[in-house]
CSV table of C-alpha atoms and ligand atoms in Angstrom, one decimal:
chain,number,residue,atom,x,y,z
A,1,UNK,CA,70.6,108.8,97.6
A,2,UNK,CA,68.9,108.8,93.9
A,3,UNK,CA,69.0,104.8,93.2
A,4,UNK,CA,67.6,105.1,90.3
A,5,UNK,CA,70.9,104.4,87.4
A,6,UNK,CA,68.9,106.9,84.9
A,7,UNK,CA,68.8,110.2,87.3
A,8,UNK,CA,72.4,108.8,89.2
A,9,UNK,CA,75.3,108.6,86.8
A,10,UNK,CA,77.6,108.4,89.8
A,11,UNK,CA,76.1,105.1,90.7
A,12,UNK,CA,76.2,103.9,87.5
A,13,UNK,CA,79.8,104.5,86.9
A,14,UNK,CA,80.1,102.6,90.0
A,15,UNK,CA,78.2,99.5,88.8
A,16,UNK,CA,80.2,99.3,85.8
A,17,UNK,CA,83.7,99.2,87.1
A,18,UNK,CA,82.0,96.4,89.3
A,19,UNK,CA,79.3,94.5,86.6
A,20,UNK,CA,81.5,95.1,83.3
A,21,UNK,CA,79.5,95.4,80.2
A,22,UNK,CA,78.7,93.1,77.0
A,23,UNK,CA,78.8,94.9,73.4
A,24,UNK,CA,76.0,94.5,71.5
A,25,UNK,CA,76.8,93.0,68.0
A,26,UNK,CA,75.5,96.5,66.6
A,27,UNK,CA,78.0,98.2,68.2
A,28,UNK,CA,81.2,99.4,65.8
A,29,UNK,CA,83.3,101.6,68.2
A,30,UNK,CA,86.2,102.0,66.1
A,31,UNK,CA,84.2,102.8,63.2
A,32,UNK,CA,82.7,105.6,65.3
A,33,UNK,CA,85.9,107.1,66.2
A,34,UNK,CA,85.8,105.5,69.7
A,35,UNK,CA,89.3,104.4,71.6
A,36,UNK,CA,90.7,100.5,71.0
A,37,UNK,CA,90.5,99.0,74.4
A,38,UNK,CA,94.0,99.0,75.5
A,39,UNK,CA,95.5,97.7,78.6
A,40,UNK,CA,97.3,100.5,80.4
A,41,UNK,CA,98.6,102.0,83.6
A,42,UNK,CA,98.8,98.2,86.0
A,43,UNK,CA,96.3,96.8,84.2
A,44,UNK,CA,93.2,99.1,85.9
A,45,UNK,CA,92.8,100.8,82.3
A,46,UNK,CA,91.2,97.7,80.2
A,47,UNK,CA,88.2,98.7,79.3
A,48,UNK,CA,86.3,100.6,76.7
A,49,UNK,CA,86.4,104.8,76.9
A,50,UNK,CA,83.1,105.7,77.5
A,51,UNK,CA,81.0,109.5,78.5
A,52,UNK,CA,78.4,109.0,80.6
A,53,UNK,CA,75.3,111.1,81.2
A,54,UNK,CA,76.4,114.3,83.5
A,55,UNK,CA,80.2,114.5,81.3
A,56,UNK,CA,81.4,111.4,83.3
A,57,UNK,CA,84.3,109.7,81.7
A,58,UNK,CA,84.8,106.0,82.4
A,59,UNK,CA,86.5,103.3,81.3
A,60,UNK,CA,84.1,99.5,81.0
A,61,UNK,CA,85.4,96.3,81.8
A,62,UNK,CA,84.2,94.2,78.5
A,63,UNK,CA,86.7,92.1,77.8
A,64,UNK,CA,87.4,90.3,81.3
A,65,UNK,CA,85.0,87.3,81.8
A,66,UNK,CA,83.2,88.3,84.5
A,67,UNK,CA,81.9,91.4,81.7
A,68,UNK,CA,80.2,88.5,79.6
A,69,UNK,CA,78.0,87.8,82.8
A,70,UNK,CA,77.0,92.1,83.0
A,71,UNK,CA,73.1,92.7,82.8
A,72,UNK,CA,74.9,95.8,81.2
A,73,UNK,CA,74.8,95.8,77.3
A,74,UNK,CA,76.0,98.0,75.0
A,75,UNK,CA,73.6,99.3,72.3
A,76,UNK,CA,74.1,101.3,68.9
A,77,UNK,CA,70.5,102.7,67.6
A,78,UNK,CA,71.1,104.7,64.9
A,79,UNK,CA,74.5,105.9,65.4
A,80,UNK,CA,73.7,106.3,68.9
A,81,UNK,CA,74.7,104.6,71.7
A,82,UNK,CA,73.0,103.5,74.6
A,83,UNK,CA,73.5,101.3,77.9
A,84,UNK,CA,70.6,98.8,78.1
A,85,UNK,CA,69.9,96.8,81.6
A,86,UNK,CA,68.2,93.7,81.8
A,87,UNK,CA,66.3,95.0,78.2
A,88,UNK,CA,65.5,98.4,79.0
A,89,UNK,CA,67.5,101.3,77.6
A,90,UNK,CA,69.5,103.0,80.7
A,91,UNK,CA,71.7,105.6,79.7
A,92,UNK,CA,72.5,107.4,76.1
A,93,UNK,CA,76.7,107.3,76.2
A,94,UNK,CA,79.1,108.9,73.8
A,95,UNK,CA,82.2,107.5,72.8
A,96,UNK,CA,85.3,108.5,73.8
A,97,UNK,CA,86.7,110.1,71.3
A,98,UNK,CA,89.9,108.9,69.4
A,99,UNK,CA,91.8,111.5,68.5
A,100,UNK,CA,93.9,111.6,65.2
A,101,UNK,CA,97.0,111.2,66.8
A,102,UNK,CA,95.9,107.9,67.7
A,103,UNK,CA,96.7,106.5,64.4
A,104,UNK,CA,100.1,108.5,63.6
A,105,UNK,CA,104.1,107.2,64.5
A,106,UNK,CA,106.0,109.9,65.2
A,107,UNK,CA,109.1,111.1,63.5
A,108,UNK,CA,111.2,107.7,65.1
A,109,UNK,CA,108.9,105.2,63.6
A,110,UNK,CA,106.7,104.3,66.6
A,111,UNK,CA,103.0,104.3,67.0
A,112,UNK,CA,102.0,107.1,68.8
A,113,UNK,CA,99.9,105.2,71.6
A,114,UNK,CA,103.1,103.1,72.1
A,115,UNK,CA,104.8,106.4,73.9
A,116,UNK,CA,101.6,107.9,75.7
A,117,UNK,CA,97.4,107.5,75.5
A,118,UNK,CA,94.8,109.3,76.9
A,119,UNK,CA,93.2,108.3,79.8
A,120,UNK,CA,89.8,110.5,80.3
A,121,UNK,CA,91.2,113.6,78.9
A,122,UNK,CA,94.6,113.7,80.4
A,123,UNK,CA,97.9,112.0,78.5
A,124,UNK,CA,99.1,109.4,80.9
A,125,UNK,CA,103.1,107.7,80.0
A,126,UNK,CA,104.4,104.9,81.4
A,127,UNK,CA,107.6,105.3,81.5
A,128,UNK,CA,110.9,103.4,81.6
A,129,UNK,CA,111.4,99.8,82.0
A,130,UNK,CA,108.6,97.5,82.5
A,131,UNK,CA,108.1,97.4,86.8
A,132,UNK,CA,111.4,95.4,88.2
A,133,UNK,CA,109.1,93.0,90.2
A,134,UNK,CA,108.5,91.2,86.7
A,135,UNK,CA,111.2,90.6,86.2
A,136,UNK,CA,113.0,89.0,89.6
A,137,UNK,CA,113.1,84.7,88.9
A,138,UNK,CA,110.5,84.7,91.4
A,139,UNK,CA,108.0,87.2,90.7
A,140,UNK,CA,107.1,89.6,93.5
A,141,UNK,CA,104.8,91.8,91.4
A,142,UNK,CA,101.1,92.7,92.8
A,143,UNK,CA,98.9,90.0,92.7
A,144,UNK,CA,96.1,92.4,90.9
A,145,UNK,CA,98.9,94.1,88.5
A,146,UNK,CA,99.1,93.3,84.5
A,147,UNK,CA,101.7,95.6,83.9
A,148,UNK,CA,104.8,93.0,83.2
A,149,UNK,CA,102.3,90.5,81.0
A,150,UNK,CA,103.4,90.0,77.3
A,151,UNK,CA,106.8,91.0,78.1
A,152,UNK,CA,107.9,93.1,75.0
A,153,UNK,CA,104.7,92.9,72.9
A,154,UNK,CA,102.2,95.4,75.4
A,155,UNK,CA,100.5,98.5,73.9
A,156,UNK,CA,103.6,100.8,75.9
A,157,UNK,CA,107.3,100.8,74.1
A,158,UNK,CA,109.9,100.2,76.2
A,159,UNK,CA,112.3,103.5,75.8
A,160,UNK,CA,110.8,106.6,75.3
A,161,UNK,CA,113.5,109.5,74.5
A,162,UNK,CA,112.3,113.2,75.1
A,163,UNK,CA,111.8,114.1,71.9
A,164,UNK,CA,109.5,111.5,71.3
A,165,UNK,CA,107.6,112.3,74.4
A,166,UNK,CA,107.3,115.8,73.5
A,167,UNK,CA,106.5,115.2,69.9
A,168,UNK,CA,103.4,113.3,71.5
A,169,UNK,CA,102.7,115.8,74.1
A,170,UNK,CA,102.4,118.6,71.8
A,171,UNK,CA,100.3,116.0,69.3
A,172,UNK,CA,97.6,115.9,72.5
A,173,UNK,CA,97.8,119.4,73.6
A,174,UNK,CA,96.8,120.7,70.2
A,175,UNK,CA,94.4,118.4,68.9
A,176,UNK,CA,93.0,117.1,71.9
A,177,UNK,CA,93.3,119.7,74.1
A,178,UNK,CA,94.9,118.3,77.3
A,179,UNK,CA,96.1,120.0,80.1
A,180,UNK,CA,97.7,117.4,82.3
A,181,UNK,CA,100.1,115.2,82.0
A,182,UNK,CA,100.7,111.8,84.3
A,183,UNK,CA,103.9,110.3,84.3
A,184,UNK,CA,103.7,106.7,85.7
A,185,UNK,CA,106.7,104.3,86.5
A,186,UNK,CA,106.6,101.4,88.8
A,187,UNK,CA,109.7,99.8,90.9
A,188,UNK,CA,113.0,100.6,89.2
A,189,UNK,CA,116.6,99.0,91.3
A,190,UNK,CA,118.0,101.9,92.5
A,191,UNK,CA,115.2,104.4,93.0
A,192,UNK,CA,115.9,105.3,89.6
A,193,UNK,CA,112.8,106.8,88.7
A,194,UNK,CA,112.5,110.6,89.7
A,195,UNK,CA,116.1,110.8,88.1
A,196,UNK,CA,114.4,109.2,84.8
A,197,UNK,CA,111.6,111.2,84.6
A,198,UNK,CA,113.1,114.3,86.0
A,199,UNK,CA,114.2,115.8,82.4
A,200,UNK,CA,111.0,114.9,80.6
A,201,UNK,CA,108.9,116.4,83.3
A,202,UNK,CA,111.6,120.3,83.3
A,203,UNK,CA,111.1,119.8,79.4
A,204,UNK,CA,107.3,119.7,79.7
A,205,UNK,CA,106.9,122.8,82.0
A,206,UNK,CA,109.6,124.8,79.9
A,207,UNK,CA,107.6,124.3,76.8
A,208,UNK,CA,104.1,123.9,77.0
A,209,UNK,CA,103.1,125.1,80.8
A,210,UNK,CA,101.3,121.7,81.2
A,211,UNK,CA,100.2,120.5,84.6
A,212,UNK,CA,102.4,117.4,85.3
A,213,UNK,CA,101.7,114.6,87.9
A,214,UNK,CA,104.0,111.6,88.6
A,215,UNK,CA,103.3,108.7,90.4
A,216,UNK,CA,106.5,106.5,91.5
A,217,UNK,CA,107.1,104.6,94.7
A,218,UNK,CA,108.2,106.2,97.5
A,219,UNK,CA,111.6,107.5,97.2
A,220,UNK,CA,113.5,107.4,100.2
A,221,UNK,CA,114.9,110.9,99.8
A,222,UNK,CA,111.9,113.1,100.9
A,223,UNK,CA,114.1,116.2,99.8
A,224,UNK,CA,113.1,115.2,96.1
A,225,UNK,CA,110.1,115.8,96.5
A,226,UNK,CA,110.5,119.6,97.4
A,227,UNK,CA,112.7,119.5,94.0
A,228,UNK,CA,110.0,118.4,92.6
A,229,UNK,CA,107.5,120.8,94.1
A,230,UNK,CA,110.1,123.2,92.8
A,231,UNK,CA,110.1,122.5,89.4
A,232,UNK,CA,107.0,122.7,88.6
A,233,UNK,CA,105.0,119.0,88.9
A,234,UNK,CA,101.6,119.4,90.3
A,235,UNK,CA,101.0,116.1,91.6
A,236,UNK,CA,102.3,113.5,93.4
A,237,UNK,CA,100.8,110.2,93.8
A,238,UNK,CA,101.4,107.1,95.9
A,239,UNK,CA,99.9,103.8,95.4
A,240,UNK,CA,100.0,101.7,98.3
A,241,UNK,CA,96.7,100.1,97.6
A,242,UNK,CA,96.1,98.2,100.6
A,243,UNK,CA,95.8,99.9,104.2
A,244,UNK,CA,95.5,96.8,106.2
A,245,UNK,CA,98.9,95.6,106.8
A,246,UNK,CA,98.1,91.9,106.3
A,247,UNK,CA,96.4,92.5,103.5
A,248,UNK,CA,99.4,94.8,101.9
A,249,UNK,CA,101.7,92.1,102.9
A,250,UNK,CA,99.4,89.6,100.7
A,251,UNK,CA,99.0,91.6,97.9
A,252,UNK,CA,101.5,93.0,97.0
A,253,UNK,CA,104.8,91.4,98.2
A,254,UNK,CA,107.7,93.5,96.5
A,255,UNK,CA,106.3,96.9,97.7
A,256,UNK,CA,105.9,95.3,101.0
A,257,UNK,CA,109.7,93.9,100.7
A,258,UNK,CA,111.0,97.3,99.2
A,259,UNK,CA,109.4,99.9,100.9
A,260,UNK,CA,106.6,98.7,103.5
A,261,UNK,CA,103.4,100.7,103.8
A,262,UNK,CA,105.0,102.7,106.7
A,263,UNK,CA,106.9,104.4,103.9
A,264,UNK,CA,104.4,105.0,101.3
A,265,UNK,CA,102.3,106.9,104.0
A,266,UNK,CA,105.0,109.0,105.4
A,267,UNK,CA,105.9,110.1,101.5
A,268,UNK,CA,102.3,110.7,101.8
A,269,UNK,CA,101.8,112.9,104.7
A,270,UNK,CA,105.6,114.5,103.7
A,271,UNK,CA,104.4,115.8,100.3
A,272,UNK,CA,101.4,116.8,101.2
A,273,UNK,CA,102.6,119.5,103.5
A,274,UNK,CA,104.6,121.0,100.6
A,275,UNK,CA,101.6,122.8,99.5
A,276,UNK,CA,102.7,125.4,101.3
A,277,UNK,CA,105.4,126.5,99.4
A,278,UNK,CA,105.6,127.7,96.3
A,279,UNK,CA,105.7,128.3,93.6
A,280,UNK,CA,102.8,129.7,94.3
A,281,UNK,CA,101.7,129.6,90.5
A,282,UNK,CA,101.8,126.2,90.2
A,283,UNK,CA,99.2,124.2,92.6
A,284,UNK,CA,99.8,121.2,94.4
A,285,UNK,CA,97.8,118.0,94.8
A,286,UNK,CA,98.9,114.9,96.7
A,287,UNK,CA,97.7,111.7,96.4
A,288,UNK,CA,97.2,108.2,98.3
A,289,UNK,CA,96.4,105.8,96.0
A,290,UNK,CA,94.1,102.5,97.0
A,291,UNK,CA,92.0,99.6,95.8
A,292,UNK,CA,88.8,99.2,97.0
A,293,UNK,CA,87.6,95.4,96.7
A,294,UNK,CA,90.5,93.8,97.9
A,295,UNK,CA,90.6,94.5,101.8
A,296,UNK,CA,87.1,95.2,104.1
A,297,UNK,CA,85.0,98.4,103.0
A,298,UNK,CA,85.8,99.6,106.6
A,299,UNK,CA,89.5,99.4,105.9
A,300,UNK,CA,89.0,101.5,102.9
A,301,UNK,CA,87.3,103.6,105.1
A,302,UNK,CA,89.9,104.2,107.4
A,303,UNK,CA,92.1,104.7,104.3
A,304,UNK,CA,90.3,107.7,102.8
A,305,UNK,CA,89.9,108.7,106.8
A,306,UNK,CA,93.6,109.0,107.3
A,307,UNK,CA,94.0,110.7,103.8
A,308,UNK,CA,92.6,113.2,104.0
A,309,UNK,CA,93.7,113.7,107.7
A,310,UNK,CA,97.3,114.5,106.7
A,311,UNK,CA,95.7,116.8,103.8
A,312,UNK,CA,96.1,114.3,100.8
A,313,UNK,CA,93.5,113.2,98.3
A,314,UNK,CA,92.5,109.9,97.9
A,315,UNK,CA,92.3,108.0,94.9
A,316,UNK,CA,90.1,105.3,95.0
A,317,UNK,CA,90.2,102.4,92.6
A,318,UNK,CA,87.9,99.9,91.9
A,319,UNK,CA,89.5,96.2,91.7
A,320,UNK,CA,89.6,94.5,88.6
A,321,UNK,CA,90.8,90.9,88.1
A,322,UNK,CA,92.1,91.1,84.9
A,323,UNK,CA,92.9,88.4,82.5
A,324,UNK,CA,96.5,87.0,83.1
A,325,UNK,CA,97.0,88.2,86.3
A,326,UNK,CA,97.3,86.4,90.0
A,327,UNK,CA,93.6,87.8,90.9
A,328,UNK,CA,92.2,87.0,87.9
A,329,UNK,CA,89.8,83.8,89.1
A,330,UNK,CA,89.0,86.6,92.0
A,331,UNK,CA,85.3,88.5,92.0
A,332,UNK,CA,85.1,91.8,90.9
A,333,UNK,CA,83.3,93.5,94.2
A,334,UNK,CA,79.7,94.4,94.8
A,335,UNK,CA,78.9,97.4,94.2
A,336,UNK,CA,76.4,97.7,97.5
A,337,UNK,CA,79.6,97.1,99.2
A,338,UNK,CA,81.6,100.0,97.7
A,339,UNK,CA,78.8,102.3,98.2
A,340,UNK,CA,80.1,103.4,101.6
A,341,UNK,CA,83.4,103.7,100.5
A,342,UNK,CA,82.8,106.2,98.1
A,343,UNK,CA,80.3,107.8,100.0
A,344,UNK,CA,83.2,108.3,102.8
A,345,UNK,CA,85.6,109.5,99.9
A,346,UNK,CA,83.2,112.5,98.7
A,347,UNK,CA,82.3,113.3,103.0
A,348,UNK,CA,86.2,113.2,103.9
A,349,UNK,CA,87.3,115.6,101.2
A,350,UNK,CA,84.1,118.0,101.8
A,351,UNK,CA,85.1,117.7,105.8
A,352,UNK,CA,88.6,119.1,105.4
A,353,UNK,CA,87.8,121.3,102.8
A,354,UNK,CA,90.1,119.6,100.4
A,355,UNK,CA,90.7,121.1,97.0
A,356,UNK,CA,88.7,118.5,94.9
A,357,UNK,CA,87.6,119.1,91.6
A,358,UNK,CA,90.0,122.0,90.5
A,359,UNK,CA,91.9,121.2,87.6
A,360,UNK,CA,90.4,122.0,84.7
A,361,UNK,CA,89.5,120.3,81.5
A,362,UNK,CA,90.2,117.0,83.4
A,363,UNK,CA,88.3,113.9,83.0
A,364,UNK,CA,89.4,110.6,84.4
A,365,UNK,CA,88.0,107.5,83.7
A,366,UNK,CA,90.1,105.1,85.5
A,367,UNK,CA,88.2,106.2,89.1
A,368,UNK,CA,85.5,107.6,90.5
A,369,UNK,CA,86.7,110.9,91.3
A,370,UNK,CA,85.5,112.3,95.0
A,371,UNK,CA,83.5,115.1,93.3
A,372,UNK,CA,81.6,112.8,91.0
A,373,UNK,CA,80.8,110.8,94.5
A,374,UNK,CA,79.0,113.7,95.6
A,375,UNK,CA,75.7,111.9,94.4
A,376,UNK,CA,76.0,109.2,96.1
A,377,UNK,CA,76.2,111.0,99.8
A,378,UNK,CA,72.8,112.4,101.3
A,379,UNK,CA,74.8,115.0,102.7
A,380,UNK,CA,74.7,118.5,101.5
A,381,UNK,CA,77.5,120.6,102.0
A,382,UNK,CA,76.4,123.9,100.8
A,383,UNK,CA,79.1,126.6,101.5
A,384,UNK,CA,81.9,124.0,101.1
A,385,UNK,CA,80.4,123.3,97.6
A,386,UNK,CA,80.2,127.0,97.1
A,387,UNK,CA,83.8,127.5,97.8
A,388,UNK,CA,84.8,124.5,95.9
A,389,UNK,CA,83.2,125.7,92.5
A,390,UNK,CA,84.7,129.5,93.2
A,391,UNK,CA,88.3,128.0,93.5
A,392,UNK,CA,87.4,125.9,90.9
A,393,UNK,CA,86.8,128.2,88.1
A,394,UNK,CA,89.4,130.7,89.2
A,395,UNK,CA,91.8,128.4,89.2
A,396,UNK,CA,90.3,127.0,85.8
A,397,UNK,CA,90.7,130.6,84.4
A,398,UNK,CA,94.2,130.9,85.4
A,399,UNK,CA,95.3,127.8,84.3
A,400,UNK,CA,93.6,128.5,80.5
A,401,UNK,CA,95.0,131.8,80.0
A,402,UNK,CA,98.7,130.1,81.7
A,403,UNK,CA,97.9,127.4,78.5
A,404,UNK,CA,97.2,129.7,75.8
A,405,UNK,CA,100.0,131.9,76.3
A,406,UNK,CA,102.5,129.0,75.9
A,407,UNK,CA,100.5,128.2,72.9
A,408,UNK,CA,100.7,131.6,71.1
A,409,UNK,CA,104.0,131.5,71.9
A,410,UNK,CA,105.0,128.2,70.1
A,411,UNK,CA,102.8,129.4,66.7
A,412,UNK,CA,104.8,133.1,66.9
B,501,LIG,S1,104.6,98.2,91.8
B,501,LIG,FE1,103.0,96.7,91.7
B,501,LIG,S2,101.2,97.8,90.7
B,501,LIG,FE2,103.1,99.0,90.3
B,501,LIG,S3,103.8,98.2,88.3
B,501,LIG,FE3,104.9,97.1,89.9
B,501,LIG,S4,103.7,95.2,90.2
B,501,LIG,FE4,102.4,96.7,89.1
């Protein structure tokens, strides 16, 4: 594996989620056009939108306080920006870029960021009531969550109607060019959640052709999820974040209560079986959501192992303690640590010939995603790779010409 941070991107979008980085006072990222660090989507989303070297989105850790100890240091040299380690120049970044919308309210009054923002490239939305863990007299929210903080006065509004979703959606589909949208709720009484999001996510699909993902907890009615598949969504995703059960139990204490891991894996290995129905048009990607940092690498491990056994993708995390939280006196982990983990998470998908990397247009920069770990393995998989790009861009083709039909047709 390339060790060297200048020639391996992948590592150092690794050592950043794990070292933060300080700004330099040269830096003006707003003044740029570069994204306000907001805290989104549990917390994991603090940091500043960067583009690394290779197209690598990412998203810094600079205002935890572990960040103000980061050999890391952000640079602006005449108008450009660079990543300096230790003193020397690393890695020319680009800003993520803030999009107009960014500043607009909608028709209702609110800010536009309060109903959706984008994370990467895609338009994530959390949606409905703040988590119900927060909000039991004795807390039983995760321990590394940051989601039910400030109560009432976070960068997400509470009630989001439709209209005001779609007015947003459209807002990022023509001037920022997404093509995915992630819906995001956490624990609602009642298992309210796919009946919430339900209409938004029929609205989405009627209008613009969007890919749509939604990650909820498990609900207990498997059948919803073939409703789902169904209507349209392309992703499901399941966050159990913890495959030791001790550890799960530890960490996070109302999903353990609620729905125990048990659950979250069978949803898992459920949905991911649906790929095999249709619609056929509309592809299908299920995801098992972890934290690496928080349990053993080799637990991890065994995490992405039994993933991508039952045919689902994982998504790995990297732990953050962010400010406010119960973690937040915790480490972030070492990166030498992770290594394996990721490595595993790039082999695991390449062994089962999982469909990684197909969406297109899609940057994320809340994870490393298994295709961007690809240089951190010394394994070569040649004709998997082969087939991987081929399904890659002809499912990147479809998808664009799917896209720009639903466009012409809203501007007839
Ligand atoms: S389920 Fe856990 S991680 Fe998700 S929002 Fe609730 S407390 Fe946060």
């Amino acid at each position: 594996m390339e060790r060297d941070l200048r020639r391996n991107p992948a590592l150092l979008k690794l050592d950043l989620y794990c070292k933060g980085m300080r700004l330099d006072e040269s830096c003006l990222v707003q003044e740029d056009g570069g994204r306000k660090v907001m805290r989104t989507r549990a917390g994991l989303g603090s940091g500043l939108e960067l583009i690394l070297p290779g197209g690598l989105w990412t998203n810094v850790p600079v205002t935890e306080p572990f960040a103000a100890q980061s050999p890391y240091v952000l640079h602006r040299h005449n108008g450009a920006y660079w990543i300096h380690r230790d003193g020397d120049r690393v890695a020319p970044v680009r800003l993520s870029p803030r999009p107009a919308w960014y500043d607009r309210t909608i028709s209702t009054g609110k800010l536009a960021t309060r109903i959706g923002t984008l994370q990467g490239t895609y338009l994530g939305i959390y949606q409905a009531k703040v988590c119900a863990y927060w909000t039991e007299e004795v807390k039983v929210n995760c321990k590394f969550c940051s989601v039910g903080l400030n109560l009432g006065v976070g960068d997400d509004a509470d009630e989001k109607s439709i209209d005001e979703v779609m007015e947003v959606v459209r807002a990022a589909r023509s001037e920022s060019g997404i093509t995915y949208v992630d819906f995001n709720t956490g624990h609602l009484e009642g298992e309210t959640y796919l009946d919430i999001l339900e209409p938004y996510i029929r609205r989405i699909k009627r209008d613009t052709g969007l890919l749509v993902g939604v990650q909820t907890p498990p609900h207990h009615d498997l059948t919803r999820y073939e409703a789902l598949r169904e209507m349209g969504v392309n992703r499901v995703s399941f966050c159990f974040e913890i495959f030791d059960p001790d550890v799960f139990k530890e960490v996070c204490p109302g999903k353990h209560r609620q729905y125990g891991l048990p659950r979250y894996l069978e949803a898992v290995r459920y949905c991911a079986q649906l790929g095999r129905k249709g619609p056929r048009s509309e592809p299908w990607v299920t995801n098992g959501e972890i934290i690496a940092g928080l349990e053993p690498p080799e637990s991890s491990i065994e995490a992405i192992d039994w993933i991508t056994s039952v045919g689902a993708i994982p998504t790995v995390c990297v732990f953050r303690p962010l400010v406010g939280t119960v973690y937040q006196h915790l480490s972030p982990p070492d990166t030498d640590a992770l290594l394996p983990v990721f490595r595993r998470l790039y082999e695991a998908c390449m062994e089962r010939r999982l469909p990684i990397g197909c969406a297109p247009d899609i940057h994320v920069s809340l994870v490393l995603l298994p295709e961007e770990a690809r240089s951190l393995s010394d394994r070569r998989f040649r004709m998997g790779e082969m087939g991987r790009r081929a399904l890659a861009a002809a499912a990147g083709a479809y998808l664009r010409r799917r896209l720009r039909s639903f466009d012409r047709a809203r501007e007839a």
